[in-house]
């Protein structure tokens, strides 16, 4: 009987050890999964942050470029160039600002440069095809949508232009060039109310620029007045030099 008891006890201990081992393995597996999920969770926000910063930078660059504001565009370009070792589309923005449109860079950048060469050659359909290729190779960037919309409008593909331009408006709401394009588009689509709203938005952006310049001039006059160099603003004859349109 005692022998049977010892055998039973040994068997029970073996079963318990097996159970403990299985639980330990299960716990280790759960911990490994948790660590893997945590590692992925850490990487994803960082990747998303980089993508958001790239979108913001290329949007600002495109806005300054299309506005003809060379100084602002060069400033945004320098900031973008220093943001990381090799930011996407850098060769494209350098090319359009310096009129050097040779095919360089990755496939998406080369497609963009080809699109800009076609646009400057009045080949709107060729430009549109190249900008669409760039989007296919590097989707997700709003400036690619805007360029497609502008090219589609020039090519007479009005519905495609509408889809792209209205989509780009979320990121380029302050871009007067976009609103002028929308106004032209809505006129051609016989949508006069929408055209008026787009023209008003473009006009509002123009007056916003004028107000920004006025604030700079007013600030300079206040400095001169504080230094007792002038008594009132009527005594001043400021010279304003701007590069924006």
Short mmCIF file of C-alpha atoms in Angstrom, two decimals:
data_model
loop_
_atom_site.label_atom_id
_atom_site.label_comp_id
_atom_site.label_asym_id
_atom_site.label_seq_id
_atom_site.Cartn_x
_atom_site.Cartn_y
_atom_site.Cartn_z
CA UNK A 1 0.00 0.00 0.00
CA UNK A 2 2.80 2.38 0.91
CA UNK A 3 4.47 1.52 -2.41
CA UNK A 4 1.30 2.32 -4.28
CA UNK A 5 1.04 5.61 -2.39
CA UNK A 6 4.60 6.56 -3.30
CA UNK A 7 3.92 5.71 -6.97
CA UNK A 8 0.74 7.80 -6.92
CA UNK A 9 2.53 10.69 -5.24
CA UNK A 10 5.36 10.54 -7.78
CA UNK A 11 2.90 10.48 -10.64
CA UNK A 12 1.07 13.44 -9.18
CA UNK A 13 4.30 15.40 -8.77
CA UNK A 14 5.26 14.63 -12.38
CA UNK A 15 1.84 15.82 -13.54
CA UNK A 16 2.17 18.96 -11.47
CA UNK A 17 5.64 19.64 -12.88
CA UNK A 18 4.35 19.11 -16.42
CA UNK A 19 1.47 21.51 -15.72
CA UNK A 20 3.81 24.08 -14.22
CA UNK A 21 6.09 23.77 -17.23
CA UNK A 22 3.20 24.22 -19.63
CA UNK A 23 2.01 27.28 -17.72
CA UNK A 24 5.53 28.71 -17.77
CA UNK A 25 5.77 28.13 -21.52
CA UNK A 26 2.37 29.71 -22.05
CA UNK A 27 3.36 32.70 -19.94
CA UNK A 28 6.64 33.04 -21.82
CA UNK A 29 4.76 32.94 -25.12
CA UNK A 30 2.31 35.57 -23.92
CA UNK A 31 5.17 37.78 -22.78
CA UNK A 32 6.92 37.35 -26.13
CA UNK A 33 3.74 38.37 -27.97
CA UNK A 34 3.27 41.34 -25.67
CA UNK A 35 6.86 42.45 -26.24
CA UNK A 36 6.46 42.07 -29.99
CA UNK A 37 3.23 44.09 -29.94
CA UNK A 38 4.90 46.77 -27.79
CA UNK A 39 7.84 46.93 -30.17
CA UNK A 40 5.51 47.35 -33.17
CA UNK A 41 3.47 49.95 -31.28
CA UNK A 42 6.64 51.91 -30.61
CA UNK A 43 7.72 51.79 -34.24
CA UNK A 44 4.37 52.70 -35.77
CA UNK A 45 3.93 56.10 -34.09
CA UNK A 46 7.50 57.04 -35.01
CA UNK A 47 6.91 56.08 -38.65
CA UNK A 48 3.60 57.91 -38.64
CA UNK A 49 5.24 60.99 -37.15
CA UNK A 50 7.91 61.02 -39.86
CA UNK A 51 5.25 60.67 -42.56
CA UNK A 52 3.20 63.52 -41.08
CA UNK A 53 6.28 65.75 -40.98
CA UNK A 54 7.07 64.92 -44.61
CA UNK A 55 3.51 65.75 -45.67
CA UNK A 56 3.61 69.07 -43.81
CA UNK A 57 7.00 69.96 -45.31
CA UNK A 58 6.09 69.08 -48.92
CA UNK A 59 2.77 70.90 -48.55
CA UNK A 60 4.48 74.07 -47.33
CA UNK A 61 7.10 73.80 -50.08
CA UNK A 62 4.50 73.34 -52.80
CA UNK A 63 2.39 76.24 -51.51
CA UNK A 64 5.37 78.62 -51.58
CA UNK A 65 6.46 77.39 -55.01
CA UNK A 66 3.02 77.76 -56.61
CA UNK A 67 2.63 81.20 -55.01
CA UNK A 68 5.84 82.32 -56.68
CA UNK A 69 7.35 83.16 -53.30
CA UNK A 70 10.96 82.25 -54.02
CA UNK A 71 12.30 83.33 -50.63
CA UNK A 72 9.71 81.31 -48.71
CA UNK A 73 10.22 78.32 -50.99
CA UNK A 74 14.00 78.39 -50.52
CA UNK A 75 13.51 78.66 -46.76
CA UNK A 76 11.14 75.70 -46.72
CA UNK A 77 13.52 73.77 -48.97
CA UNK A 78 16.45 74.34 -46.60
CA UNK A 79 14.34 73.24 -43.66
CA UNK A 80 13.19 70.12 -45.51
CA UNK A 81 16.72 69.27 -46.65
CA UNK A 82 17.98 69.36 -43.05
CA UNK A 83 15.03 67.40 -41.63
CA UNK A 84 16.52 64.00 -42.49
CA UNK A 85 19.36 62.45 -44.44
CA UNK A 86 17.54 61.92 -47.72
CA UNK A 87 13.97 63.30 -47.68
CA UNK A 88 11.60 62.12 -50.44
CA UNK A 89 11.22 64.24 -53.59
CA UNK A 90 14.11 66.52 -52.61
CA UNK A 91 15.54 66.49 -56.16
CA UNK A 92 12.14 67.50 -57.55
CA UNK A 93 11.79 70.57 -55.36
CA UNK A 94 15.39 71.56 -55.95
CA UNK A 95 14.82 71.13 -59.69
CA UNK A 96 11.65 73.22 -59.97
CA UNK A 97 13.14 76.05 -57.91
CA UNK A 98 16.37 76.11 -59.92
CA UNK A 99 14.95 75.19 -63.34
CA UNK A 100 17.03 72.01 -63.43
CA UNK A 101 14.63 69.25 -64.45
CA UNK A 102 17.06 66.50 -65.45
CA UNK A 103 15.80 62.98 -64.57
CA UNK A 104 17.42 62.23 -61.21
CA UNK A 105 16.37 60.54 -58.00
CA UNK A 106 14.12 57.56 -57.45
CA UNK A 107 11.33 56.50 -59.80
CA UNK A 108 8.67 58.71 -58.18
CA UNK A 109 10.93 61.77 -58.30
CA UNK A 110 11.82 61.12 -61.93
CA UNK A 111 8.11 60.86 -62.76
CA UNK A 112 7.49 64.20 -61.05
CA UNK A 113 10.31 65.85 -62.96
CA UNK A 114 8.98 64.40 -66.21
CA UNK A 115 5.55 65.80 -65.33
CA UNK A 116 6.95 69.27 -64.70
CA UNK A 117 8.92 69.17 -67.97
CA UNK A 118 5.71 68.22 -69.79
CA UNK A 119 3.74 70.95 -68.02
CA UNK A 120 6.27 73.60 -69.02
CA UNK A 121 6.09 72.30 -72.60
CA UNK A 122 2.28 72.79 -72.55
CA UNK A 123 1.73 69.03 -72.64
CA UNK A 124 -0.97 68.85 -69.98
CA UNK A 125 -1.93 65.24 -70.68
CA UNK A 126 1.69 64.14 -70.51
CA UNK A 127 2.09 66.03 -67.22
CA UNK A 128 -1.05 64.42 -65.82
CA UNK A 129 0.13 60.93 -66.76
CA UNK A 130 3.51 61.51 -65.11
CA UNK A 131 1.98 62.97 -61.93
CA UNK A 132 -0.34 59.96 -61.73
CA UNK A 133 2.65 57.66 -62.08
CA UNK A 134 4.37 59.49 -59.23
CA UNK A 135 1.26 58.95 -57.07
CA UNK A 136 1.17 55.26 -57.93
CA UNK A 137 4.82 54.95 -56.86
CA UNK A 138 4.53 57.10 -53.72
CA UNK A 139 0.87 57.47 -52.67
CA UNK A 140 -0.36 59.55 -49.78
CA UNK A 141 1.25 62.94 -50.42
CA UNK A 142 -1.31 65.77 -50.89
CA UNK A 143 0.94 67.82 -53.18
CA UNK A 144 0.82 64.97 -55.71
CA UNK A 145 -2.98 65.20 -55.67
CA UNK A 146 -2.84 68.96 -56.22
CA UNK A 147 -0.44 68.63 -59.15
CA UNK A 148 -2.73 66.02 -60.72
CA UNK A 149 -5.70 68.33 -60.29
CA UNK A 150 -3.98 71.30 -61.91
CA UNK A 151 -2.76 69.17 -64.81
CA UNK A 152 -6.19 67.58 -65.26
CA UNK A 153 -7.78 71.03 -65.42
CA UNK A 154 -5.31 72.12 -68.10
CA UNK A 155 -5.96 68.86 -69.97
CA UNK A 156 -9.72 69.40 -69.91
CA UNK A 157 -10.44 66.36 -67.73
CA UNK A 158 -12.85 68.31 -65.55
CA UNK A 159 -14.25 65.53 -63.37
CA UNK A 160 -10.78 64.21 -62.61
CA UNK A 161 -9.69 67.78 -61.87
CA UNK A 162 -12.61 68.28 -59.52
CA UNK A 163 -11.90 65.10 -57.57
CA UNK A 164 -8.23 65.97 -57.13
CA UNK A 165 -8.58 69.69 -56.42
CA UNK A 166 -11.38 69.28 -53.89
CA UNK A 167 -9.40 66.55 -52.18
CA UNK A 168 -6.27 68.73 -52.07
CA UNK A 169 -8.23 71.60 -50.52
CA UNK A 170 -8.05 69.94 -47.11
CA UNK A 171 -4.28 70.48 -47.00
CA UNK A 172 -4.03 73.52 -49.31
CA UNK A 173 -6.92 75.58 -47.97
CA UNK A 174 -4.74 78.70 -47.83
CA UNK A 175 -3.31 78.27 -51.34
CA UNK A 176 -4.65 80.98 -53.64
CA UNK A 177 -3.50 79.02 -56.69
CA UNK A 178 -5.80 76.16 -55.69
CA UNK A 179 -8.80 78.45 -55.24
CA UNK A 180 -8.23 80.12 -58.60
CA UNK A 181 -8.10 76.70 -60.23
CA UNK A 182 -11.32 75.69 -58.46
CA UNK A 183 -13.02 78.89 -59.59
CA UNK A 184 -12.06 78.19 -63.21
CA UNK A 185 -13.16 74.57 -62.86
CA UNK A 186 -16.58 75.45 -61.44
CA UNK A 187 -17.12 78.03 -64.17
CA UNK A 188 -16.45 75.39 -66.81
CA UNK A 189 -18.78 72.99 -65.00
CA UNK A 190 -21.53 75.66 -64.93
CA UNK A 191 -21.53 75.89 -61.12
CA UNK A 192 -21.57 79.67 -60.61
CA UNK A 193 -22.20 79.61 -56.85
CA UNK A 194 -19.24 77.32 -56.25
CA UNK A 195 -17.12 79.47 -58.56
CA UNK A 196 -18.01 82.58 -56.56
CA UNK A 197 -17.05 80.86 -53.30
CA UNK A 198 -13.72 79.77 -54.75
CA UNK A 199 -13.01 83.29 -56.04
CA UNK A 200 -13.88 84.73 -52.65
CA UNK A 201 -11.51 82.26 -50.98
CA UNK A 202 -8.71 83.28 -53.34
CA UNK A 203 -9.48 86.95 -52.70
CA UNK A 204 -9.52 86.36 -48.94
CA UNK A 205 -6.09 84.76 -49.16
CA UNK A 206 -4.84 87.76 -51.15
CA UNK A 207 -6.11 90.18 -48.48
CA UNK A 208 -4.61 88.00 -45.77
CA UNK A 209 -1.21 88.46 -47.44
CA UNK A 210 -1.77 92.20 -47.59
CA UNK A 211 -2.64 92.24 -43.88
CA UNK A 212 0.51 90.25 -43.04
CA UNK A 213 2.64 92.78 -44.94
CA UNK A 214 0.81 95.64 -43.19
CA UNK A 215 1.57 94.12 -39.78
CA UNK A 216 5.27 94.00 -40.62
CA UNK A 217 5.26 97.64 -41.77
CA UNK A 218 3.29 98.77 -38.71
CA UNK A 219 5.74 96.96 -36.44
CA UNK A 220 8.69 98.69 -38.11
CA UNK A 221 7.00 102.08 -37.73
CA UNK A 222 6.41 101.46 -34.03
CA UNK A 223 10.14 100.80 -33.58
CA UNK A 224 10.99 104.08 -35.34
CA UNK A 225 8.40 105.94 -33.28
CA UNK A 226 9.77 104.51 -30.02
CA UNK A 227 13.25 105.64 -31.07
CA UNK A 228 11.85 109.19 -31.60
CA UNK A 229 12.87 109.11 -35.27
CA UNK A 230 9.32 109.85 -36.40
CA UNK A 231 6.34 111.37 -34.66
CA UNK A 232 3.56 109.70 -36.64
CA UNK A 233 3.25 107.16 -39.40
CA UNK A 234 2.50 109.98 -41.87
CA UNK A 235 6.09 111.14 -41.52
CA UNK A 236 7.44 107.80 -42.75
CA UNK A 237 7.98 106.60 -46.33
CA UNK A 238 8.60 102.87 -45.93
CA UNK A 239 9.89 100.83 -48.85
CA UNK A 240 8.37 97.36 -48.95
CA UNK A 241 10.14 94.62 -50.90
CA UNK A 242 8.29 91.31 -51.24
CA UNK A 243 8.73 88.30 -53.48
CA UNK A 244 5.20 86.90 -53.10
CA UNK A 245 2.61 87.43 -55.81
#
